[in-house]
PDB file of C-alpha atoms in Angstrom:
ATOM      1  CA  MET O 811     -12.468 -28.752  10.021  1.00 42.00           C
ATOM      2  CA  VAL O 812      -8.840 -29.512  10.857  1.00 45.00           C
ATOM      3  CA  GLY O 813      -6.231 -28.218   8.443  1.00 52.00           C
ATOM      4  CA  GLN O 814      -4.168 -30.660   6.407  1.00 55.00           C
ATOM      5  CA  GLU O 815      -0.585 -31.371   7.345  1.00 50.00           C
ATOM      6  CA  THR O 816       2.186 -30.809   4.812  1.00 53.00           C
ATOM      7  CA  PRO O 817       5.084 -33.269   4.270  1.00 47.00           C
ATOM      8  CA  ASP O 818       7.336 -31.149   6.493  1.00 51.00           C
ATOM      9  CA  GLY O 819       4.886 -31.427   9.400  1.00 54.00           C
ATOM     10  CA  VAL O 820       3.346 -27.958   9.166  1.00 61.00           C
ATOM     11  CA  ALA O 821      -0.415 -27.941   9.817  1.00 72.00           C
ATOM     12  CA  GLU O 822      -2.086 -25.892   7.093  1.00 80.00           C
ATOM     13  CA  ARG O 823      -5.102 -23.754   7.953  1.00 82.00           C
ATOM     14  CA  PRO O 824      -8.517 -24.732   6.535  1.00 89.00           C
ATOM     15  CA  ARG O 825      -9.123 -23.177   3.130  1.00 91.00           C
ATOM     16  CA  GLY O 826     -12.330 -21.524   4.302  1.00 91.00           C
ATOM     17  CA  ALA O 827     -10.551 -19.703   7.122  1.00 91.00           C
ATOM     18  CA  VAL O 828      -7.812 -18.442   4.816  1.00 93.00           C
ATOM     19  CA  VAL O 829     -10.319 -17.241   2.204  1.00 94.00           C
ATOM     20  CA  ARG O 830     -12.439 -15.516   4.857  1.00 93.00           C
ATOM     21  CA  ASP O 831      -9.478 -13.603   6.289  1.00 90.00           C
ATOM     22  CA  ALA O 832      -8.120 -12.716   2.856  1.00 92.00           C
ATOM     23  CA  LEU O 833     -11.485 -11.434   1.638  1.00 92.00           C
ATOM     24  CA  GLY O 834     -11.880  -9.388   4.815  1.00 89.00           C
ATOM     25  CA  VAL O 835      -8.607  -7.593   4.141  1.00 88.00           C
ATOM     26  CA  GLY O 836      -9.282  -7.207   0.414  1.00 89.00           C
ATOM     27  CA  VAL O 837     -12.749  -5.730   0.859  1.00 89.00           C
ATOM     28  CA  ALA O 838     -11.839  -3.462   3.781  1.00 83.00           C
ATOM     29  CA  VAL O 839      -8.846  -1.905   2.029  1.00 85.00           C
ATOM     30  CA  GLY O 840     -10.335  -2.046  -1.468  1.00 87.00           C
ATOM     31  CA  LEU O 841     -13.063   0.381  -0.448  1.00 83.00           C
ATOM     32  CA  SER O 842     -10.366   3.005   0.101  1.00 82.00           C
ATOM     33  CA  GLY O 843     -10.198   3.318  -3.666  1.00 88.00           C
ATOM     34  CA  PHE O 844     -13.166   5.694  -3.343  1.00 85.00           C
ATOM     35  CA  ALA O 845     -10.947   8.122  -1.457  1.00 82.00           C
ATOM     36  CA  PHE O 846      -8.191   7.828  -4.038  1.00 87.00           C
ATOM     37  CA  GLY O 847     -10.601   8.504  -6.896  1.00 89.00           C
ATOM     38  CA  VAL O 848     -11.927  11.587  -5.117  1.00 84.00           C
ATOM     39  CA  THR O 849      -8.440  12.817  -4.241  1.00 83.00           C
ATOM     40  CA  ALA O 850      -7.191  12.287  -7.780  1.00 87.00           C
ATOM     41  CA  ALA O 851     -10.108  14.270  -9.209  1.00 85.00           C
ATOM     42  CA  GLY O 852      -9.441  17.067  -6.738  1.00 79.00           C
ATOM     43  CA  ALA O 853      -5.814  17.179  -7.864  1.00 81.00           C
ATOM     44  CA  GLY O 854      -6.851  17.715 -11.477  1.00 82.00           C
ATOM     45  CA  VAL O 855      -6.205  14.133 -12.548  1.00 87.00           C
ATOM     46  CA  SER O 856      -8.721  12.901 -15.122  1.00 90.00           C
ATOM     47  CA  VAL O 857     -10.903   9.853 -14.558  1.00 91.00           C
ATOM     48  CA  LEU O 858      -8.906   7.919 -17.150  1.00 94.00           C
ATOM     49  CA  GLN O 859      -5.582   8.871 -15.580  1.00 92.00           C
ATOM     50  CA  ALA O 860      -6.799   7.893 -12.104  1.00 92.00           C
ATOM     51  CA  CYS O 861      -7.958   4.510 -13.377  1.00 94.00           C
ATOM     52  CA  VAL O 862      -4.685   3.879 -15.212  1.00 94.00           C
ATOM     53  CA  LEU O 863      -2.762   4.675 -12.028  1.00 92.00           C
ATOM     54  CA  SER O 864      -4.786   2.131 -10.064  1.00 94.00           C
ATOM     55  CA  LEU O 865      -4.459  -0.472 -12.798  1.00 94.00           C
ATOM     56  CA  LEU O 866      -0.719  -0.122 -13.355  1.00 93.00           C
ATOM     57  CA  VAL O 867       0.702   1.241 -10.097  1.00 90.00           C
ATOM     58  CA  PHE O 868      -1.609  -0.467  -7.588  1.00 91.00           C
ATOM     59  CA  THR O 869       0.019   0.626  -4.358  1.00 88.00           C
ATOM     60  CA  GLY O 870      -2.172   2.963  -2.368  1.00 83.00           C
ATOM     61  CA  ALA O 871       0.450   4.932  -0.454  1.00 79.00           C
ATOM     62  CA  SER O 872       2.392   5.767  -3.622  1.00 84.00           C
ATOM     63  CA  GLN O 873      -0.779   6.746  -5.476  1.00 87.00           C
ATOM     64  CA  PHE O 874      -1.907   9.054  -2.672  1.00 82.00           C
ATOM     65  CA  ALA O 875       1.586  10.582  -2.460  1.00 80.00           C
ATOM     66  CA  LEU O 876       1.625  11.244  -6.197  1.00 84.00           C
ATOM     67  CA  VAL O 877      -1.755  12.965  -6.457  1.00 84.00           C
ATOM     68  CA  GLY O 878      -1.175  14.772  -3.151  1.00 76.00           C
ATOM     69  CA  ALA O 879       2.024  16.336  -4.457  1.00 77.00           C
ATOM     70  CA  LEU O 880       0.294  17.270  -7.714  1.00 79.00           C
ATOM     71  CA  ALA O 881      -2.579  18.837  -5.791  1.00 73.00           C
ATOM     72  CA  ALA O 882      -0.074  20.972  -3.878  1.00 69.00           C
ATOM     73  CA  GLY O 883       1.336  22.261  -7.159  1.00 72.00           C
ATOM     74  CA  GLY O 884       4.414  20.073  -7.188  1.00 71.00           C
ATOM     75  CA  ASN O 885       6.474  19.219 -10.240  1.00 76.00           C
ATOM     76  CA  PRO O 886       5.250  15.956 -11.824  1.00 79.00           C
ATOM     77  CA  PHE O 887       8.761  14.503 -11.748  1.00 81.00           C
ATOM     78  CA  THR O 888       9.174  15.347  -8.058  1.00 76.00           C
ATOM     79  CA  ALA O 889       5.766  13.873  -7.317  1.00 76.00           C
ATOM     80  CA  ALA O 890       6.665  10.699  -9.214  1.00 82.00           C
ATOM     81  CA  ALA O 891       9.979  10.449  -7.336  1.00 80.00           C
ATOM     82  CA  GLY O 892       8.204  10.580  -3.984  1.00 74.00           C
ATOM     83  CA  ALA O 893       5.751   7.912  -5.093  1.00 79.00           C
ATOM     84  CA  PHE O 894       8.623   5.755  -6.365  1.00 82.00           C
ATOM     85  CA  PHE O 895      10.530   5.876  -3.083  1.00 79.00           C
ATOM     86  CA  LEU O 896       7.403   4.918  -1.153  1.00 76.00           C
ATOM     87  CA  GLY O 897       6.890   1.983  -3.498  1.00 81.00           C
ATOM     88  CA  THR O 898      10.404   0.581  -3.132  1.00 83.00           C
ATOM     89  CA  ARG O 899       9.364  -1.264   0.030  1.00 82.00           C
ATOM     90  CA  ASN O 900       7.421  -3.663  -2.178  1.00 88.00           C
ATOM     91  CA  ALA O 901      10.693  -4.870  -3.676  1.00 89.00           C
ATOM     92  CA  PHE O 902      11.806  -6.056  -0.238  1.00 88.00           C
ATOM     93  CA  TYR O 903       8.446  -7.742   0.281  1.00 90.00           C
ATOM     94  CA  GLY O 904       9.009  -9.521  -3.016  1.00 91.00           C
ATOM     95  CA  LEU O 905      12.314 -10.981  -1.864  1.00 90.00           C
ATOM     96  CA  ARG O 906      10.612 -12.624   1.103  1.00 91.00           C
ATOM     97  CA  LEU O 907       7.516 -13.731  -0.775  1.00 93.00           C
ATOM     98  CA  SER O 908       9.491 -15.287  -3.615  1.00 92.00           C
ATOM     99  CA  GLN O 909      10.931 -17.769  -1.123  1.00 92.00           C
ATOM    100  CA  LEU O 910       7.681 -18.354   0.714  1.00 93.00           C
ATOM    101  CA  LEU O 911       5.356 -18.778  -2.275  1.00 94.00           C
ATOM    102  CA  ALA O 912       7.856 -20.399  -4.685  1.00 91.00           C
ATOM    103  CA  LEU O 913       5.560 -19.715  -7.631  1.00 92.00           C
ATOM    104  CA  PRO O 914       6.259 -21.113 -11.133  1.00 90.00           C
ATOM    105  CA  GLY O 915       8.360 -18.849 -13.362  1.00 87.00           C
ATOM    106  CA  PRO O 916       5.611 -17.818 -15.830  1.00 90.00           C
ATOM    107  CA  VAL O 917       3.335 -16.702 -12.974  1.00 90.00           C
ATOM    108  CA  ARG O 918       5.876 -14.578 -11.111  1.00 91.00           C
ATOM    109  CA  PRO O 919       5.636 -11.394 -13.254  1.00 89.00           C
ATOM    110  CA  LEU O 920       1.860 -11.319 -12.731  1.00 89.00           C
ATOM    111  CA  ALA O 921       2.131 -12.077  -9.012  1.00 92.00           C
ATOM    112  CA  ALA O 922       4.737  -9.330  -8.581  1.00 93.00           C
ATOM    113  CA  HIS O 923       2.088  -6.743  -9.438  1.00 93.00           C
ATOM    114  CA  TRP O 924       0.145  -7.815  -6.346  1.00 94.00           C
ATOM    115  CA  VAL O 925       3.084  -7.604  -3.927  1.00 94.00           C
ATOM    116  CA  ILE O 926       1.814  -4.899  -1.570  1.00 92.00           C
ATOM    117  CA  ASP O 927       1.409  -4.429   2.188  1.00 87.00           C
ATOM    118  CA  GLU O 928      -1.865  -6.330   2.488  1.00 89.00           C
ATOM    119  CA  THR O 929      -1.021  -9.380   0.376  1.00 92.00           C
ATOM    120  CA  THR O 930       2.332  -9.684   2.126  1.00 92.00           C
ATOM    121  CA  ALA O 931       0.753  -9.493   5.575  1.00 90.00           C
ATOM    122  CA  VAL O 932      -1.861 -12.157   4.783  1.00 91.00           C
ATOM    123  CA  ALA O 933       0.663 -14.497   3.149  1.00 93.00           C
ATOM    124  CA  LEU O 934       3.188 -14.212   5.979  1.00 92.00           C
ATOM    125  CA  ALA O 935       0.479 -14.894   8.564  1.00 89.00           C
ATOM    126  CA  GLN O 936      -0.105 -18.395   7.169  1.00 91.00           C
ATOM    127  CA  PRO O 937       1.624 -21.465   8.640  1.00 89.00           C
ATOM    128  CA  GLY O 938       2.461 -23.171   5.344  1.00 91.00           C
ATOM    129  CA  ARG O 939       3.058 -22.594   1.642  1.00 92.00           C
ATOM    130  CA  ARG O 940      -0.349 -23.776   0.449  1.00 93.00           C
ATOM    131  CA  SER O 941      -2.193 -21.434   2.800  1.00 94.00           C
ATOM    132  CA  ALA O 942       0.200 -18.603   1.961  1.00 94.00           C
ATOM    133  CA  ARG O 943      -0.422 -19.001  -1.768  1.00 95.00           C
ATOM    134  CA  LEU O 944      -4.178 -19.066  -1.252  1.00 95.00           C
ATOM    135  CA  GLY O 945      -4.139 -16.049   1.058  1.00 94.00           C
ATOM    136  CA  PHE O 946      -1.924 -14.082  -1.294  1.00 95.00           C
ATOM    137  CA  THR O 947      -4.087 -14.884  -4.322  1.00 95.00           C
ATOM    138  CA  VAL O 948      -7.470 -14.176  -2.743  1.00 96.00           C
ATOM    139  CA  THR O 949      -6.255 -10.950  -1.108  1.00 94.00           C
ATOM    140  CA  GLY O 950      -4.593  -9.735  -4.302  1.00 95.00           C
ATOM    141  CA  LEU O 951      -7.529 -10.562  -6.562  1.00 95.00           C
ATOM    142  CA  SER O 952     -10.256  -9.117  -4.331  1.00 95.00           C
ATOM    143  CA  LEU O 953      -8.264  -6.009  -3.510  1.00 94.00           C
ATOM    144  CA  TYR O 954      -7.206  -5.369  -7.107  1.00 96.00           C
ATOM    145  CA  VAL O 955     -10.740  -5.690  -8.483  1.00 96.00           C
ATOM    146  CA  LEU O 956     -12.378  -3.638  -5.752  1.00 95.00           C
ATOM    147  CA  TRP O 957      -9.665  -0.960  -5.628  1.00 95.00           C
ATOM    148  CA  ASN O 958      -9.956  -0.328  -9.358  1.00 96.00           C
ATOM    149  CA  LEU O 959     -13.753  -0.353  -9.284  1.00 96.00           C
ATOM    150  CA  THR O 960     -13.969   2.101  -6.392  1.00 93.00           C
ATOM    151  CA  THR O 961     -11.304   4.309  -7.963  1.00 94.00           C
ATOM    152  CA  LEU O 962     -13.528   4.639 -11.023  1.00 95.00           C
ATOM    153  CA  LEU O 963     -16.647   5.324  -8.957  1.00 92.00           C
ATOM    154  CA  GLY O 964     -14.860   7.832  -6.719  1.00 89.00           C
ATOM    155  CA  ALA O 965     -13.372   9.736  -9.654  1.00 90.00           C
ATOM    156  CA  LEU O 966     -16.686   9.801 -11.519  1.00 91.00           C
ATOM    157  CA  GLY O 967     -18.544  10.950  -8.429  1.00 84.00           C
ATOM    158  CA  ALA O 968     -16.062  13.717  -7.679  1.00 79.00           C
ATOM    159  CA  GLU O 969     -16.142  14.856 -11.300  1.00 76.00           C
ATOM    160  CA  ALA O 970     -19.941  15.049 -11.148  1.00 76.00           C
ATOM    161  CA  LEU O 971     -19.833  17.090  -7.929  1.00 66.00           C
ATOM    162  CA  GLY O 972     -17.412  19.619  -9.357  1.00 60.00           C
ATOM    163  CA  ASP O 973     -15.290  21.438  -6.758  1.00 56.00           C
ATOM    164  CA  THR O 974     -14.274  18.739  -4.263  1.00 53.00           C
ATOM    165  CA  ALA O 975     -12.819  21.311  -1.859  1.00 54.00           C
ATOM    166  CA  ALA O 976     -16.232  22.958  -1.505  1.00 49.00           C
ATOM    167  CA  TRP O 977     -17.605  19.636  -0.243  1.00 51.00           C
ATOM    168  CA  GLY O 978     -14.632  18.952   2.008  1.00 54.00           C
ATOM    169  CA  LEU O 979     -13.714  15.889  -0.050  1.00 53.00           C
ATOM    170  CA  ASP O 980     -10.168  17.107  -0.639  1.00 53.00           C
ATOM    171  CA  ALA O 981      -9.376  15.821   2.865  1.00 55.00           C
ATOM    172  CA  ALA O 982     -10.616  12.299   2.129  1.00 55.00           C
ATOM    173  CA  GLY O 983      -7.297  11.027   0.808  1.00 53.00           C
ATOM    174  CA  PRO O 984      -5.090  12.173   3.709  1.00 57.00           C
ATOM    175  CA  ALA O 985      -7.694  10.992   6.223  1.00 58.00           C
ATOM    176  CA  VAL O 986      -7.827   7.477   4.770  1.00 56.00           C
ATOM    177  CA  PHE O 987      -4.041   7.362   4.449  1.00 56.00           C
ATOM    178  CA  LEU O 988      -3.636   8.209   8.148  1.00 61.00           C
ATOM    179  CA  ALA O 989      -6.330   5.706   9.116  1.00 59.00           C
ATOM    180  CA  LEU O 990      -4.458   2.948   7.275  1.00 57.00           C
ATOM    181  CA  LEU O 991      -1.096   3.976   8.715  1.00 62.00           C
ATOM    182  CA  ALA O 992      -1.997   4.466  12.389  1.00 65.00           C
ATOM    183  CA  PRO O 993      -2.610   0.781  13.293  1.00 63.00           C
ATOM    184  CA  MET O 994       0.798  -0.154  11.881  1.00 61.00           C
ATOM    185  CA  LEU O 995       2.682   2.022  14.387  1.00 69.00           C
ATOM    186  CA  LYS O 996       3.093  -0.593  17.118  1.00 72.00           C
ATOM    187  CA  THR O 997       6.616   0.018  18.443  1.00 80.00           C
ATOM    188  CA  ALA O 998       8.298   3.076  19.916  1.00 82.00           C
ATOM    189  CA  THR O 999      10.701   3.187  16.972  1.00 82.00           C
ATOM    190  CA  GLU O1000       7.879   3.197  14.427  1.00 79.00           C
ATOM    191  CA  ARG O1001       6.074   5.965  16.303  1.00 83.00           C
ATOM    192  CA  ALA O1002       9.290   7.989  16.487  1.00 85.00           C
ATOM    193  CA  VAL O1003       9.801   7.647  12.726  1.00 82.00           C
ATOM    194  CA  ALA O1004       6.220   8.748  12.070  1.00 80.00           C
ATOM    195  CA  ALA O1005       6.518  11.739  14.416  1.00 85.00           C
ATOM    196  CA  LEU O1006       9.798  12.912  12.893  1.00 85.00           C
ATOM    197  CA  ALA O1007       8.395  12.499   9.376  1.00 81.00           C
ATOM    198  CA  VAL O1008       5.410  14.675  10.293  1.00 79.00           C
ATOM    199  CA  VAL O1009       7.685  17.346  11.771  1.00 86.00           C
ATOM    200  CA  LEU O1010       9.940  17.356   8.712  1.00 82.00           C
ATOM    201  CA  GLY O1011       7.079  17.290   6.223  1.00 75.00           C
ATOM    202  CA  LEU O1012       5.006  20.033   7.812  1.00 76.00           C
ATOM    203  CA  GLY O1013       7.960  22.111   8.920  1.00 83.00           C
ATOM    204  CA  LEU O1014       9.466  22.277   5.447  1.00 78.00           C
ATOM    205  CA  LEU O1015       6.222  23.037   3.612  1.00 71.00           C
ATOM    206  CA  PRO O1016       6.722  26.838   3.783  1.00 75.00           C
ATOM    207  CA  VAL O1017      10.341  26.760   2.619  1.00 79.00           C
ATOM    208  CA  LEU O1018      10.585  23.995  -0.001  1.00 74.00           C
ATOM    209  CA  PRO O1019       8.806  23.577  -3.343  1.00 69.00           C
ATOM    210  CA  ALA O1020       5.731  21.344  -3.319  1.00 60.00           C
ATOM    211  CA  GLY O1021       6.641  17.678  -3.480  1.00 60.00           C
ATOM    212  CA  LEU O1022      10.081  18.011  -1.860  1.00 69.00           C
ATOM    213  CA  PRO O1023       8.968  17.921   1.808  1.00 72.00           C
ATOM    214  CA  VAL O1024       7.701  14.356   1.422  1.00 66.00           C
ATOM    215  CA  LEU O1025      11.082  13.312   0.017  1.00 69.00           C
ATOM    216  CA  VAL O1026      12.909  14.893   2.951  1.00 78.00           C
ATOM    217  CA  ALA O1027      10.444  13.281   5.361  1.00 76.00           C
ATOM    218  CA  ALA O1028      11.564   9.894   4.019  1.00 73.00           C
ATOM    219  CA  LEU O1029      14.884  10.520   5.811  1.00 78.00           C
ATOM    220  CA  ALA O1030      13.096  10.107   9.143  1.00 79.00           C
ATOM    221  CA  ALA O1031      13.489   6.320   9.116  1.00 79.00           C
ATOM    222  CA  PRO O1032      17.288   6.171   8.620  1.00 82.00           C
ATOM    223  CA  ALA O1033      17.742   9.074  11.053  1.00 83.00           C
ATOM    224  CA  VAL O1034      15.836   7.352  13.854  1.00 82.00           C
ATOM    225  CA  LEU O1035      17.520   4.001  13.201  1.00 80.00           C
ATOM    226  CA  TRP O1036      20.956   5.664  13.233  1.00 82.00           C
ATOM    227  CA  LEU O1037      20.168   7.409  16.531  1.00 84.00           C
ATOM    228  CA  LYS O1038      18.876   4.164  18.019  1.00 81.00           C
ATOM    229  CA  GLY O1039      22.070   2.408  16.955  1.00 80.00           C
ATOM    230  CA  ARG O1040      24.213   5.091  18.587  1.00 80.00           C
ATOM    231  CA  ARG O1041      22.336   4.753  21.861  1.00 80.00           C
ATOM    232  CA  SER O1042      22.617   0.974  21.922  1.00 71.00           C
TER     233      SER O1042
END
């Protein structure tokens, strides 16, 4: 089936193709909620608290950062600050998506809750506004429903097992986080930022209170970009 052409001459993708791709992303990433539920339980977060985080925060990297800092004994405010800084990237996504999607005013507050890495990637990959709206909606809906469901199941399962460290499940969160991050490191600059962040984060673990190393590691990006600018 050939996609329809918009008034400005842009050939839209067939709806079936957009839905298929969006569901693929939503299901694949949504299953990671299991790991978050397990990690949250291992950090001492209750099932209810884990579910509320997924319902209201709904940005995987920030959620993993928060419970990871808590698991390491970090101050809740420091842990929340690290999660907040990781989540600020979504604000920049929102600036781009607001122009691309051009959603009606009453819908925008609800759509803003779904502005994350995956919905942004699917929407920006579409050739026209209609396809972008469909991709954004299907990705956001499928991912939100599945992420929250698997968070609940993961937290309940970990609670039933008891000591998650004894089963090796305390490593599930970091492992999934790295698996999601690795494919995104496509350029030399991105790999340099990741490497410096690892060095800063791990190197400062013995000398800084829990939760602070991840905040310092966030300086890797501006440091690498500054160095790159000096060289050019």
